[in-house]
């Protein structure tokens, strides 16, 4: 894990920010870097139980804060039966009814008024290289109120929705326009999530069609990176940022092509010896 870091010689750890760090089924994508001491994580989780679990398991390069990131205004947090559905947005009953089990999972069991904090106003974050965000519909709100903080970021993993689960929830199209305006472009689908359309039941052998042929595209985890055609803009992406872009792309997402482009730009700038490209190509994984 440290071979590319030794080649790049960054001056610091990669700074990862995790908004909506609720530890559900999936492990965080940056876990390999965290385990090998290659990054530092600042996470945000407003749900007390989830925050407590994060704090109990935190290692030396992790810190978790209870702030609800948003637009700086007071909002209602809709606490759902399944915590992964909890959102600042009201669940949309009509859209949820189209998906098996979703009305039960997204049933609102409590409403709590919360004060949100703009990402740009978080003083604990000095630098941000990679952002992982999963906040059930509030992504666009956060991006619009985090433009200054995101200026140093080179990659973002976010959950985008194709099927609107909440009332007035921004969808993929809305979020994509904002991120492109900030200089980010889609790089890859990390995961695509579909769900059985109601009334199809899980493994319902008596249904006229099986579950695999009755699924709705709901959401996807997507990776965005700084526009690869503009990596030569040193004012937007400095040498250190390029190094951390390469590290995240290599170790977290297996995007060796992006890592190589970052490495080649560093060579062009004179920040790395030309032999670095051959060294990376000889052992890219």
Tab-separated table of C-alpha atoms in Angstrom:
chain	number	residue	atom	x	y	z
A	1	UNK	CA	0.000	0.000	0.000
A	2	UNK	CA	2.867	2.407	0.682
A	3	UNK	CA	4.710	1.928	-2.650
A	4	UNK	CA	2.874	4.700	-4.498
A	5	UNK	CA	3.126	6.984	-1.478
A	6	UNK	CA	6.890	6.475	-1.434
A	7	UNK	CA	6.978	7.293	-5.140
A	8	UNK	CA	4.854	10.435	-4.722
A	9	UNK	CA	6.388	11.655	-1.450
A	10	UNK	CA	3.359	13.728	-0.307
A	11	UNK	CA	4.016	16.136	2.547
A	12	UNK	CA	0.989	15.026	4.593
A	13	UNK	CA	-1.732	12.393	4.938
A	14	UNK	CA	-4.634	12.422	2.500
A	15	UNK	CA	-7.512	14.393	4.050
A	16	UNK	CA	-10.849	12.565	3.751
A	17	UNK	CA	-14.166	14.093	4.803
A	18	UNK	CA	-17.133	11.752	5.330
A	19	UNK	CA	-20.517	13.478	5.566
A	20	UNK	CA	-23.196	11.090	6.743
A	21	UNK	CA	-20.725	8.606	8.183
A	22	UNK	CA	-23.466	6.384	9.675
A	23	UNK	CA	-21.881	2.888	9.779
A	24	UNK	CA	-24.490	0.767	7.997
A	25	UNK	CA	-23.884	-2.444	6.043
A	26	UNK	CA	-21.231	-1.122	3.672
A	27	UNK	CA	-17.682	-0.437	4.823
A	28	UNK	CA	-16.325	3.005	3.902
A	29	UNK	CA	-14.530	2.931	0.546
A	30	UNK	CA	-11.422	4.613	1.960
A	31	UNK	CA	-10.941	1.912	4.634
A	32	UNK	CA	-7.839	0.368	2.960
A	33	UNK	CA	-6.036	3.726	3.093
A	34	UNK	CA	-7.180	4.338	6.659
A	35	UNK	CA	-5.984	0.925	7.868
A	36	UNK	CA	-2.552	1.533	6.342
A	37	UNK	CA	-2.204	4.995	7.879
A	38	UNK	CA	-2.340	6.806	4.533
A	39	UNK	CA	-5.241	9.126	5.282
A	40	UNK	CA	-6.996	11.053	8.026
A	41	UNK	CA	-10.803	11.021	8.272
A	42	UNK	CA	-13.073	13.758	9.581
A	43	UNK	CA	-16.617	12.406	9.731
A	44	UNK	CA	-19.983	13.999	10.457
A	45	UNK	CA	-22.997	12.128	11.808
A	46	UNK	CA	-25.938	13.886	13.553
A	47	UNK	CA	-27.688	10.695	14.773
A	48	UNK	CA	-26.457	10.086	18.366
A	49	UNK	CA	-26.486	6.264	18.247
A	50	UNK	CA	-24.596	6.147	14.967
A	51	UNK	CA	-22.117	8.762	16.199
A	52	UNK	CA	-21.477	6.729	19.361
A	53	UNK	CA	-20.696	3.603	17.294
A	54	UNK	CA	-18.271	5.577	15.140
A	55	UNK	CA	-16.501	7.040	18.154
A	56	UNK	CA	-16.133	3.654	19.865
A	57	UNK	CA	-14.461	2.150	16.802
A	58	UNK	CA	-12.358	5.187	15.835
A	59	UNK	CA	-8.645	4.778	15.287
A	60	UNK	CA	-5.851	7.352	15.721
A	61	UNK	CA	-6.505	8.983	12.324
A	62	UNK	CA	-10.285	9.341	12.758
A	63	UNK	CA	-12.427	12.026	14.343
A	64	UNK	CA	-16.224	12.284	14.261
A	65	UNK	CA	-18.335	15.351	14.906
A	66	UNK	CA	-22.095	15.604	15.589
A	67	UNK	CA	-22.796	18.474	13.182
A	68	UNK	CA	-25.591	18.171	10.626
A	69	UNK	CA	-24.109	19.611	7.438
A	70	UNK	CA	-26.491	21.652	5.303
A	71	UNK	CA	-27.211	25.279	4.411
A	72	UNK	CA	-26.778	26.830	7.852
A	73	UNK	CA	-30.533	26.980	8.471
A	74	UNK	CA	-32.792	25.114	10.898
A	75	UNK	CA	-34.488	22.059	9.396
A	76	UNK	CA	-36.601	19.106	10.462
A	77	UNK	CA	-34.766	15.783	10.526
A	78	UNK	CA	-37.189	13.027	9.541
A	79	UNK	CA	-36.100	10.005	11.567
A	80	UNK	CA	-37.171	6.831	9.767
A	81	UNK	CA	-37.748	3.254	10.916
A	82	UNK	CA	-34.595	2.240	9.046
A	83	UNK	CA	-31.904	4.771	9.985
A	84	UNK	CA	-30.446	4.741	6.482
A	85	UNK	CA	-33.586	6.525	5.238
A	86	UNK	CA	-33.408	9.351	7.804
A	87	UNK	CA	-33.318	12.661	5.942
A	88	UNK	CA	-33.849	16.404	6.078
A	89	UNK	CA	-36.481	15.752	3.405
A	90	UNK	CA	-39.985	14.332	3.917
A	91	UNK	CA	-40.328	10.815	2.458
A	92	UNK	CA	-42.519	10.807	-0.673
A	93	UNK	CA	-45.287	8.272	0.006
A	94	UNK	CA	-46.364	7.945	-3.633
A	95	UNK	CA	-42.834	7.228	-4.902
A	96	UNK	CA	-42.010	4.898	-2.031
A	97	UNK	CA	-45.185	2.880	-2.681
A	98	UNK	CA	-43.726	1.782	-6.015
A	99	UNK	CA	-40.909	-0.107	-4.274
A	100	UNK	CA	-41.309	-3.285	-2.232
A	101	UNK	CA	-40.812	-2.696	1.525
A	102	UNK	CA	-39.749	0.930	1.106
A	103	UNK	CA	-42.891	2.416	2.744
A	104	UNK	CA	-42.122	0.396	5.879
A	105	UNK	CA	-38.407	1.181	5.887
A	106	UNK	CA	-38.973	4.913	5.319
A	107	UNK	CA	-41.814	5.303	7.835
A	108	UNK	CA	-41.195	8.469	9.841
A	109	UNK	CA	-41.032	7.560	13.542
A	110	UNK	CA	-39.858	10.933	14.845
A	111	UNK	CA	-39.241	14.499	13.713
A	112	UNK	CA	-36.425	16.472	15.289
A	113	UNK	CA	-35.545	20.104	14.636
A	114	UNK	CA	-31.843	20.447	13.901
A	115	UNK	CA	-29.535	23.359	13.202
A	116	UNK	CA	-27.383	22.709	10.164
A	117	UNK	CA	-23.883	24.005	9.511
A	118	UNK	CA	-22.509	25.022	6.126
A	119	UNK	CA	-19.532	22.980	4.959
A	120	UNK	CA	-17.738	26.273	4.306
A	121	UNK	CA	-18.164	27.169	8.003
A	122	UNK	CA	-16.601	24.006	9.483
A	123	UNK	CA	-13.408	25.275	11.105
A	124	UNK	CA	-12.135	21.767	11.917
A	125	UNK	CA	-11.492	21.157	8.209
A	126	UNK	CA	-8.336	22.853	6.979
A	127	UNK	CA	-7.899	20.804	3.809
A	128	UNK	CA	-10.152	18.438	1.884
A	129	UNK	CA	-8.783	16.016	-0.702
A	130	UNK	CA	-11.528	13.410	-0.986
A	131	UNK	CA	-15.183	13.766	0.007
A	132	UNK	CA	-17.493	10.838	0.633
A	133	UNK	CA	-21.084	11.961	1.116
A	134	UNK	CA	-24.344	10.083	1.716
A	135	UNK	CA	-27.053	12.313	3.188
A	136	UNK	CA	-30.319	11.121	1.660
A	137	UNK	CA	-31.121	14.047	-0.590
A	138	UNK	CA	-29.195	16.924	0.991
A	139	UNK	CA	-26.128	16.578	-1.249
A	140	UNK	CA	-27.010	19.519	-3.514
A	141	UNK	CA	-27.670	21.766	-0.518
A	142	UNK	CA	-24.261	20.887	0.901
A	143	UNK	CA	-22.395	21.368	-2.381
A	144	UNK	CA	-23.930	24.809	-2.894
A	145	UNK	CA	-22.872	25.824	0.616
A	146	UNK	CA	-19.431	24.248	0.432
A	147	UNK	CA	-17.947	25.754	-2.713
A	148	UNK	CA	-14.979	27.319	-0.934
A	149	UNK	CA	-14.106	24.176	0.996
A	150	UNK	CA	-14.459	22.041	-2.130
A	151	UNK	CA	-11.908	24.136	-4.020
A	152	UNK	CA	-9.123	21.912	-2.631
A	153	UNK	CA	-10.971	18.644	-3.295
A	154	UNK	CA	-9.955	16.464	-6.220
A	155	UNK	CA	-12.469	13.621	-5.861
A	156	UNK	CA	-15.964	13.029	-4.523
A	157	UNK	CA	-17.981	9.862	-3.969
A	158	UNK	CA	-21.674	10.555	-3.555
A	159	UNK	CA	-25.006	8.812	-3.730
A	160	UNK	CA	-27.162	10.121	-6.583
A	161	UNK	CA	-30.842	9.354	-7.024
A	162	UNK	CA	-32.672	8.448	-10.198
A	163	UNK	CA	-35.913	7.595	-8.367
A	164	UNK	CA	-37.051	10.412	-6.085
A	165	UNK	CA	-37.590	8.994	-2.574
A	166	UNK	CA	-38.311	12.305	-0.828
A	167	UNK	CA	-40.526	15.282	-1.532
A	168	UNK	CA	-38.636	17.852	-3.666
A	169	UNK	CA	-35.449	15.770	-3.492
A	170	UNK	CA	-32.825	16.849	-6.060
A	171	UNK	CA	-32.008	14.056	-8.487
A	172	UNK	CA	-28.858	13.091	-10.354
A	173	UNK	CA	-29.424	15.729	-13.029
A	174	UNK	CA	-29.555	18.572	-10.498
A	175	UNK	CA	-26.443	17.439	-8.646
A	176	UNK	CA	-24.488	16.815	-11.850
A	177	UNK	CA	-25.036	20.394	-13.045
A	178	UNK	CA	-23.698	21.803	-9.762
A	179	UNK	CA	-20.629	19.569	-9.618
A	180	UNK	CA	-19.701	20.301	-13.237
A	181	UNK	CA	-19.973	24.020	-12.454
A	182	UNK	CA	-17.447	23.444	-9.667
A	183	UNK	CA	-15.023	21.677	-12.004
A	184	UNK	CA	-15.856	18.026	-11.306
A	185	UNK	CA	-16.874	15.414	-13.884
A	186	UNK	CA	-18.202	11.842	-13.519
A	187	UNK	CA	-15.475	9.212	-13.572
A	188	UNK	CA	-17.177	5.935	-12.677
A	189	UNK	CA	-20.147	4.168	-11.157
A	190	UNK	CA	-18.978	2.726	-7.857
A	191	UNK	CA	-22.224	0.808	-7.335
A	192	UNK	CA	-25.675	0.787	-8.908
A	193	UNK	CA	-28.718	0.042	-6.761
A	194	UNK	CA	-32.014	-1.351	-8.029
A	195	UNK	CA	-35.043	-2.537	-6.084
A	196	UNK	CA	-38.083	-4.763	-6.782
A	197	UNK	CA	-41.164	-2.887	-7.917
A	198	UNK	CA	-44.241	-3.481	-5.757
A	199	UNK	CA	-46.071	-5.786	-5.507
A	200	UNK	CA	-43.237	-8.152	-6.429
A	201	UNK	CA	-41.992	-9.854	-3.280
A	202	UNK	CA	-38.528	-11.115	-2.499
A	203	UNK	CA	-38.093	-14.597	-3.986
A	204	UNK	CA	-41.829	-14.797	-4.778
A	205	UNK	CA	-41.966	-17.968	-6.864
A	206	UNK	CA	-45.706	-17.625	-7.503
A	207	UNK	CA	-45.384	-14.148	-9.061
A	208	UNK	CA	-46.063	-13.890	-12.822
A	209	UNK	CA	-42.523	-12.581	-13.272
A	210	UNK	CA	-39.481	-13.136	-11.109
A	211	UNK	CA	-37.836	-10.423	-9.056
A	212	UNK	CA	-34.843	-10.033	-11.376
A	213	UNK	CA	-37.151	-8.821	-14.168
A	214	UNK	CA	-39.154	-6.368	-12.076
A	215	UNK	CA	-36.596	-4.010	-10.636
A	216	UNK	CA	-36.433	-0.204	-10.617
A	217	UNK	CA	-33.218	1.817	-10.896
A	218	UNK	CA	-33.183	3.755	-7.617
A	219	UNK	CA	-29.752	5.228	-6.980
A	220	UNK	CA	-26.039	4.837	-7.562
A	221	UNK	CA	-22.788	5.620	-5.823
A	222	UNK	CA	-20.787	7.736	-8.269
A	223	UNK	CA	-17.209	8.901	-8.361
A	224	UNK	CA	-16.482	12.441	-9.566
A	225	UNK	CA	-12.987	13.808	-10.151
A	226	UNK	CA	-11.480	17.100	-11.181
A	227	UNK	CA	-11.790	17.549	-14.927
A	228	UNK	CA	-8.910	15.446	-16.268
A	229	UNK	CA	-8.522	17.779	-19.252
A	230	UNK	CA	-7.626	20.611	-16.876
A	231	UNK	CA	-5.127	18.993	-14.536
A	232	UNK	CA	-2.507	21.360	-15.950
A	233	UNK	CA	-4.201	24.263	-14.130
A	234	UNK	CA	-1.799	24.520	-11.173
A	235	UNK	CA	-3.862	27.266	-9.532
A	236	UNK	CA	-6.833	24.909	-9.235
A	237	UNK	CA	-4.925	21.648	-8.649
A	238	UNK	CA	-1.519	22.146	-7.063
A	239	UNK	CA	1.225	19.515	-6.827
A	240	UNK	CA	0.130	18.222	-3.442
A	241	UNK	CA	-3.482	17.888	-4.567
A	242	UNK	CA	-2.368	15.865	-7.604
A	243	UNK	CA	-0.462	13.483	-5.355
A	244	UNK	CA	-3.507	12.830	-3.191
A	245	UNK	CA	-5.727	12.428	-6.256
A	246	UNK	CA	-3.375	9.708	-7.483
A	247	UNK	CA	-3.314	7.978	-4.087
A	248	UNK	CA	-7.105	7.926	-3.724
A	249	UNK	CA	-7.678	6.788	-7.299
A	250	UNK	CA	-5.118	3.995	-6.986
A	251	UNK	CA	-5.848	2.656	-3.511
A	252	UNK	CA	-9.594	3.248	-3.182
A	253	UNK	CA	-11.083	2.972	-6.673
A	254	UNK	CA	-8.549	1.051	-8.806
A	255	UNK	CA	-8.646	3.956	-11.260
A	256	UNK	CA	-5.048	3.521	-12.392
A	257	UNK	CA	-5.574	5.603	-15.516
A	258	UNK	CA	-6.457	8.662	-13.451
A	259	UNK	CA	-3.521	8.028	-11.129
A	260	UNK	CA	-1.198	7.838	-14.135
A	261	UNK	CA	-2.512	11.111	-15.577
A	262	UNK	CA	-1.884	12.829	-12.232
A	263	UNK	CA	1.602	11.334	-12.070
A	264	UNK	CA	2.430	12.448	-15.617
A	265	UNK	CA	1.291	16.003	-14.842
A	266	UNK	CA	3.583	16.016	-11.798
A	267	UNK	CA	6.459	14.937	-14.047
A	268	UNK	CA	5.600	17.679	-16.548
A	269	UNK	CA	5.739	20.240	-13.743
A	270	UNK	CA	9.100	18.953	-12.553
A	271	UNK	CA	7.664	17.768	-9.236
A	272	UNK	CA	8.585	14.124	-9.939
A	273	UNK	CA	11.504	12.507	-11.729
A	274	UNK	CA	10.577	11.233	-15.231
A	275	UNK	CA	11.477	7.705	-14.107
A	276	UNK	CA	8.372	7.733	-11.878
A	277	UNK	CA	6.092	6.867	-14.797
A	278	UNK	CA	8.003	3.707	-15.670
A	279	UNK	CA	8.153	2.749	-12.002
A	280	UNK	CA	4.374	3.063	-11.683
A	281	UNK	CA	3.635	1.295	-14.978
A	282	UNK	CA	5.809	-1.639	-13.955
A	283	UNK	CA	3.718	-2.298	-10.860
A	284	UNK	CA	0.401	-0.369	-10.952
A	285	UNK	CA	-1.525	-2.576	-8.513
